[in-house]
Coordinates of C-alpha atoms and ligand atoms in Angstrom, one line a residue:
X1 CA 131.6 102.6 123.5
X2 CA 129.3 100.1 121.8
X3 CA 129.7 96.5 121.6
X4 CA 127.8 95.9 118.6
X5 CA 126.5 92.2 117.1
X6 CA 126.2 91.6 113.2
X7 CA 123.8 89.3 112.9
X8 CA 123.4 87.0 109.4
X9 CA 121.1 84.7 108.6
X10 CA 122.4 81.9 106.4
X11 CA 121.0 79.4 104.0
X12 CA 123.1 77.4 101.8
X13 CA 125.7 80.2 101.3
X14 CA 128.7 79.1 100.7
X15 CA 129.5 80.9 97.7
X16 CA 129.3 84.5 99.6
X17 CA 130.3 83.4 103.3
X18 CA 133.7 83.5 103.1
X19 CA 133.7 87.1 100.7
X20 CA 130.9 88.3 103.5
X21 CA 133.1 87.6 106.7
X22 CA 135.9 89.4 105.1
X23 CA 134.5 92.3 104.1
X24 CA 132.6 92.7 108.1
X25 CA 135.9 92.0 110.0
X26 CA 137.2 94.4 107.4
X27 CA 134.4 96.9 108.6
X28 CA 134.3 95.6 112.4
X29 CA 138.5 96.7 112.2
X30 CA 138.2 99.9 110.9
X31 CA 135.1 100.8 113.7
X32 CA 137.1 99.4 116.2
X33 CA 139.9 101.5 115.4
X34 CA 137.9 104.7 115.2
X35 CA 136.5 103.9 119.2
X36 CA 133.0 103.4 117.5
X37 CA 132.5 100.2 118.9
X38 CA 134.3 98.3 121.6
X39 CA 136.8 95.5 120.5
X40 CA 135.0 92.6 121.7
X41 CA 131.9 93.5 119.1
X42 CA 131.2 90.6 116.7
X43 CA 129.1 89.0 114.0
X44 CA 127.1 86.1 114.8
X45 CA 126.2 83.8 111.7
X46 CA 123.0 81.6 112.3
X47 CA 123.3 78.6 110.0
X48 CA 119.8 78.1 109.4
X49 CA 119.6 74.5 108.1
X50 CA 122.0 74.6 105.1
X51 CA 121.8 71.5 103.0
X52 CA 126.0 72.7 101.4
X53 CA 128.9 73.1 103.6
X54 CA 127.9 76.4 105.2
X55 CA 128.3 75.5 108.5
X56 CA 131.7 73.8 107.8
X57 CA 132.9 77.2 106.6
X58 CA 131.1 78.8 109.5
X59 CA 133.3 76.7 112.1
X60 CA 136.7 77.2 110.3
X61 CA 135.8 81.3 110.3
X62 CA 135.1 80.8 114.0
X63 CA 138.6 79.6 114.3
X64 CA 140.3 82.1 112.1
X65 CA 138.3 85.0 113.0
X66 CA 138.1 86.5 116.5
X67 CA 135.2 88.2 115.6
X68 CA 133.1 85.4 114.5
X69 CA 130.5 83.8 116.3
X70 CA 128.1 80.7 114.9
X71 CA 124.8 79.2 116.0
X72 CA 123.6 76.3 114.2
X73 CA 120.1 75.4 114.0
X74 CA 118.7 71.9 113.9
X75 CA 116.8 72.3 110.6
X76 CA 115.6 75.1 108.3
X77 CA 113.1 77.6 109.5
X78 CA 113.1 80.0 107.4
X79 CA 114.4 83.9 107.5
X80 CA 112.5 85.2 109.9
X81 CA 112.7 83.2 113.0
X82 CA 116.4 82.7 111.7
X83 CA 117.0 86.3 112.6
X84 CA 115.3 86.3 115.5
X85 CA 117.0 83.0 117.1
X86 CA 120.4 85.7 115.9
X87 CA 118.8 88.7 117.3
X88 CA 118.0 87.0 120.8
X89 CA 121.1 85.0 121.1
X90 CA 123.5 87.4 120.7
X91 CA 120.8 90.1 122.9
X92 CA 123.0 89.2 126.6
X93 CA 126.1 90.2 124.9
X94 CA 125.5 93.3 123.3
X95 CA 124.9 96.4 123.6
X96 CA 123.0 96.5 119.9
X97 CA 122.3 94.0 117.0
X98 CA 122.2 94.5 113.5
X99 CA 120.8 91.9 111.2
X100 CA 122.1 92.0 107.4
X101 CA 121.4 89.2 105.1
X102 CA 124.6 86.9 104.5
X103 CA 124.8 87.9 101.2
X104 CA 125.6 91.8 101.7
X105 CA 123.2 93.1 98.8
X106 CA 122.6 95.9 101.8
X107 CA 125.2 99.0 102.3
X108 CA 127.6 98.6 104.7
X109 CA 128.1 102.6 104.4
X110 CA 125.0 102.6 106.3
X111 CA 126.1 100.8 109.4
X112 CA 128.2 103.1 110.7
X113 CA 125.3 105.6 110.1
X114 CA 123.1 103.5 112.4
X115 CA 125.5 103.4 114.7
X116 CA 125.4 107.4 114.8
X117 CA 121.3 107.6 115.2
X118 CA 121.7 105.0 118.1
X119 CA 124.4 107.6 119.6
X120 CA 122.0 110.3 119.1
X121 CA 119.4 108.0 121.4
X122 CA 117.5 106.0 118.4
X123 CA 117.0 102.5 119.7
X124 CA 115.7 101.1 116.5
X125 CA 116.9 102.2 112.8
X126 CA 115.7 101.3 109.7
X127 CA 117.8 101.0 106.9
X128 CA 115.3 102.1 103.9
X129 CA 116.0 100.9 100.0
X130 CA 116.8 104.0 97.9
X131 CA 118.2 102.4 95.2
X132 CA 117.0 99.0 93.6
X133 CA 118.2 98.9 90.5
X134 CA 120.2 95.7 91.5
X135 CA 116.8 93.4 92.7
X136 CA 114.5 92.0 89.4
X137 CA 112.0 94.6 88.1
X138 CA 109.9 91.9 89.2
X139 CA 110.7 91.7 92.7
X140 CA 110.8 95.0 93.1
X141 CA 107.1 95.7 91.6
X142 CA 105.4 92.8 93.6
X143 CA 107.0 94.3 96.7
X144 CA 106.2 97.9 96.8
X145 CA 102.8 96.7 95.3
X146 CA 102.8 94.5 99.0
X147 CA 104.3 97.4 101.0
X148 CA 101.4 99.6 99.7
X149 CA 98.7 96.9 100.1
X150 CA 100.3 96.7 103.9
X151 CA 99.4 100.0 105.1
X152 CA 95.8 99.9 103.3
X153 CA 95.4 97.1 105.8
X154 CA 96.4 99.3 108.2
X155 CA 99.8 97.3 109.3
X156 CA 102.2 100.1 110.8
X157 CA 105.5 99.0 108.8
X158 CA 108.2 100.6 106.9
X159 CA 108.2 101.4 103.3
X160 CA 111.0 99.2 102.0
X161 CA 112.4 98.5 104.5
X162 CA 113.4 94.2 104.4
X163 CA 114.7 93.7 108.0
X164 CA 118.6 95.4 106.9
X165 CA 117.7 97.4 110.8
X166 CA 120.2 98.5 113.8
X167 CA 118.0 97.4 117.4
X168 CA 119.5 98.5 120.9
X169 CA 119.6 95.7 123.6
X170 CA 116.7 97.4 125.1
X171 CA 114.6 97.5 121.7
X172 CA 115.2 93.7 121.6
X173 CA 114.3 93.1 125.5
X174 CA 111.0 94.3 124.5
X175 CA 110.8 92.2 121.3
X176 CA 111.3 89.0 123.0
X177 CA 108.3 89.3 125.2
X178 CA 106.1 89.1 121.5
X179 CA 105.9 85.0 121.6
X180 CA 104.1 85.0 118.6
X181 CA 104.4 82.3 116.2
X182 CA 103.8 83.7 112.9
X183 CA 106.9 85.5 112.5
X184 CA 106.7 88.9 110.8
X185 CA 109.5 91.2 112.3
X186 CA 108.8 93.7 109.6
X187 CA 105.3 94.4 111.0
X188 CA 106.2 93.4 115.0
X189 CA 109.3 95.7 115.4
X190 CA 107.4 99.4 114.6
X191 CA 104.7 97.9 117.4
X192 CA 107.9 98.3 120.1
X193 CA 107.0 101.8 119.9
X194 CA 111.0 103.2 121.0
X195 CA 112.0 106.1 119.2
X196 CA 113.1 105.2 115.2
X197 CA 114.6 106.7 112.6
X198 CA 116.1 105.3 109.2
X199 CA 119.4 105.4 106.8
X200 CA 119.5 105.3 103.3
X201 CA 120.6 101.3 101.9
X202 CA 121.8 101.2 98.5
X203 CA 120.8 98.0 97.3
X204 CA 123.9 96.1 95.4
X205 CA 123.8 92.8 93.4
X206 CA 124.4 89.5 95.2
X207 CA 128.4 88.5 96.1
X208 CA 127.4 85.1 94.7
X209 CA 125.0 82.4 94.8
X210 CA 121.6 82.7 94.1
X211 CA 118.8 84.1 95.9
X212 CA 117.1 81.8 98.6
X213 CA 113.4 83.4 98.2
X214 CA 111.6 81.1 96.2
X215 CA 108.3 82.0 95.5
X216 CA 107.1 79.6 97.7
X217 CA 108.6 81.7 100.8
X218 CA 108.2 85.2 99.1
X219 CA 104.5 84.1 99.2
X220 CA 104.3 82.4 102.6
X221 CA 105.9 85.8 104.0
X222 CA 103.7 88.4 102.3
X223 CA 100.7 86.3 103.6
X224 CA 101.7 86.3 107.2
X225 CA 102.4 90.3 106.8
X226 CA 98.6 90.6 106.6
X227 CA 96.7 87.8 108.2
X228 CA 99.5 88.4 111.6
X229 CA 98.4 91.8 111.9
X230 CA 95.1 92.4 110.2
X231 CA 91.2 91.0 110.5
X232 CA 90.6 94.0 107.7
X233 CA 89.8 90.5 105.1
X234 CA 87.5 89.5 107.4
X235 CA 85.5 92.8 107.2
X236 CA 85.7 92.4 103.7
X237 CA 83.4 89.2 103.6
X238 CA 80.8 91.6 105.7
X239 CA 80.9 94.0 102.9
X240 CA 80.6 91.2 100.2
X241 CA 77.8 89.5 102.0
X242 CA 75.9 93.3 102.3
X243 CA 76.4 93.8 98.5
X244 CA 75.3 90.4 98.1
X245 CA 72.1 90.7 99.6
X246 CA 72.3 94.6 98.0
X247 CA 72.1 92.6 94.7
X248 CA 69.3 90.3 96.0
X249 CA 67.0 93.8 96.5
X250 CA 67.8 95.0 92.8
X251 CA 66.9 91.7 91.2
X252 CA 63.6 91.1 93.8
X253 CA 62.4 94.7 92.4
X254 CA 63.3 93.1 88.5
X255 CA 61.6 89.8 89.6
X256 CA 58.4 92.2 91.1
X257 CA 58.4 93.6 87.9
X258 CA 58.4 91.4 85.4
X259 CA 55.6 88.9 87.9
X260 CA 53.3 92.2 87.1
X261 CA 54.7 92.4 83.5
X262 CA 53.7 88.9 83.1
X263 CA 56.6 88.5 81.1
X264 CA 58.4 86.1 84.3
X265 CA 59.4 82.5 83.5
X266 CA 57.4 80.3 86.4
X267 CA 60.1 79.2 88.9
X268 CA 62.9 81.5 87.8
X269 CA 62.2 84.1 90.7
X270 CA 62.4 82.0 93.7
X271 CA 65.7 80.4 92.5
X272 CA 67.6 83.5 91.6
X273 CA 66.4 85.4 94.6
X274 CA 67.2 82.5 97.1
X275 CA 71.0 82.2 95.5
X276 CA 71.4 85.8 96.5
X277 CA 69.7 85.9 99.7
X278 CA 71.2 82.9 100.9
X279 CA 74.6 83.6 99.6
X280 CA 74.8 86.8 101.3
X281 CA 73.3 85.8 104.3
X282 CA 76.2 83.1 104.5
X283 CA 78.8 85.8 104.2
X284 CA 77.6 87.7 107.0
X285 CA 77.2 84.8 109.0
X286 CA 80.5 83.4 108.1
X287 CA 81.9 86.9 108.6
X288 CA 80.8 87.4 112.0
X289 CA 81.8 84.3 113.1
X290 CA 85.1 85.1 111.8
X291 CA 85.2 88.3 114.3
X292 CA 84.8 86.6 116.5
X293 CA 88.4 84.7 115.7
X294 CA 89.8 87.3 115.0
X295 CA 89.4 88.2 118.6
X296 CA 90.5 85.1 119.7
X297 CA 93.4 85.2 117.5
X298 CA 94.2 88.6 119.2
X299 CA 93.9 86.8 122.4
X300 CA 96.4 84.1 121.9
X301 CA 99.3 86.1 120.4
X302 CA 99.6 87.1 123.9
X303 CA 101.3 90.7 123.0
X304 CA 102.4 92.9 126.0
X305 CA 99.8 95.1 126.5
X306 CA 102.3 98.1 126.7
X307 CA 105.9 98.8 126.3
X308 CA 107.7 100.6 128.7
X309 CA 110.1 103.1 128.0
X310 CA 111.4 104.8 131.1
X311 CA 110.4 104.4 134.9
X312 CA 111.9 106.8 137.4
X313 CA 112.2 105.5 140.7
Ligands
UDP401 N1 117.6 82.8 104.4 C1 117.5 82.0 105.5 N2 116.6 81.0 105.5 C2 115.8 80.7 104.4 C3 115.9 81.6 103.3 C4 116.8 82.6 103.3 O1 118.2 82.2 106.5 O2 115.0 79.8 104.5 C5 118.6 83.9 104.4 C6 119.6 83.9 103.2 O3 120.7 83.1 103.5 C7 120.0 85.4 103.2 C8 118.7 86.1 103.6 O4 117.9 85.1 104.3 O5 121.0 85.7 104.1 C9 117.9 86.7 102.5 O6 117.8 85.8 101.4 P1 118.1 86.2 99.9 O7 119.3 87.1 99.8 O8 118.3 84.9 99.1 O9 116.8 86.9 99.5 P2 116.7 88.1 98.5 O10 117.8 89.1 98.8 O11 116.8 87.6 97.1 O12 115.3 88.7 98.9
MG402 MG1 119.7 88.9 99.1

């Protein structure tokens, strides 16, 4: 039997906390009852720097509830590194973690589901959107359009997918050895290389409140999706810089021409032509330098070379 964690990430939620604790013990009971999980499973909400009384109601819970657990953290850092600080708290005492957002716009149905590919010797599954009717046709367009950009780039990840995912203790003892900075646990997490499979998540609307991704964050994330995985951008300067000087060779061959045309402007040639030789000189230069970075940057995340999954001694 499993003990399983629930791990939420909270920000100013007050309006969905209580309505989100009820309906997980609700679940947590009926598991428990079946002998899915063991009866000392429980959900752990990380109060990630609420500025409302989220963490008030968090304590009371943890007084009612015997299932609830609460870590508060000192100030507000943002989804991602809210989850992990969850994931790897509650990673000593349990068997497997789940993270859902406090809000519960993910399907429950799909827990237990998760909990049936870990039985089946999954250590990582993906809950995948089906449905989103219930997110903003904006939201929705700008994030497949992001998903799809993503694996042009050449990031491994999964096609929405939003970090709704079941790990085993064992999928996370391999995540805490990445000690990278730039949080992106949509792209990191495939990298872990266990065996993974998905569920379906049926996206619903939002208990209450409002959502907490501002633009501001949506942004910050979808630029650390590429720029903590990828140095494909700075290939691209390369290629601008070749095209650049590309275009210096067309206009040198217009410039040759119109010199024996005797129809050229005196001094108009060795400006235009410098511009675009210079200019894409400077991309390539600046490009290659910026190899070089990237390797650097590669350096310094100081990933594990290699993940192991089984060692028979
Ligand atoms: N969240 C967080 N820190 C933040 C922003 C959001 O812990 O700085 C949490 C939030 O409380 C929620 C989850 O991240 O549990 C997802 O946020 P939200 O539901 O507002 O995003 P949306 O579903 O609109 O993408
Ligand atoms: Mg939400």
């Amino acid at each position: 039997m499993i003990r399983l964690a629930i791990v939420s990430p909270c920000y100013n939620e007050e309006a969905v906390l209580e309505k989100s604790a009820e309906r997980l013990t609700a679940l947590l009971d009926e598991l428990v009852g079946k002998g899915t999980i063991s009866r000392n499973s429980f959900m752990l909400f990380v109060n990630d720097g609420s500025r409302d009384r989220t963490w008030t109601i968090i304590e009371r819970l943890y007084r009612e509830n015997k299932y609830v657990k609460g870590l508060d953290l000192t100030r507000n850092v943002g989804h991602q590194s809210a989850i992990m600080a969850g994931m790897l708290t509650a990673k000593d005492m349990a068997d497997g973690v789940i993270t859902i957002d406090a809000d519960l716009q993910d399907d429950l149905n799909a827990i237990p589901k998760m909990l049936e590919e870990y039985e089946k010797g999954y250590d990582i599954v993906y809950g995948v959107k089906v449905l989103r009717q219930a997110d903003p046709l904006l939201k929705r367009m700008t994030a497949q359009a992001f998903y799809r950009l993503q694996s042009k780039m050449g990031i491994e990840s999964i096609f929405n997918h939003a970090d709704f995912r079941f790990m085993s203790r064992k999928a996370l003892q391999i995540l805490s050895q990445y000690q990278e900075r730039n949080l992106y646990l949509r792209g990191l997490i495939p990298m872990i290389g266990l065996p993974s499979t998905t569920v379906d998540d049926i996206i619903s609307e939002r208990e209450g409140g409002v959502s907490k991704y501002t633009f501001g964050k949506m942004l910050g994330l979808a630029l650390d999706g590429i720029t903590s995985f990828s140095i494909k951008p700075i290939y691209g300067i390369i290629y601008l810089g070749l095209i650049f000087l590309l275009i210096a060779l067309c206009i040198g061959i217009y410039v040759l021409h119109a010199l024996l045309a005797g129809t050229a402007v005196p001094g108009w040639a060795s400006l235009i032509l410098s511009i675009w030789v210079t200019g894409g000189f400077l991309m390539i230069a600046v490009g290659t330098v910026g190899l070089y970075i990237g390797k650097i940057y590669r350096e310094v995340k100081h990933r594990p070379l290699y993940n192991v999954k089984t060692m028979l001694e």
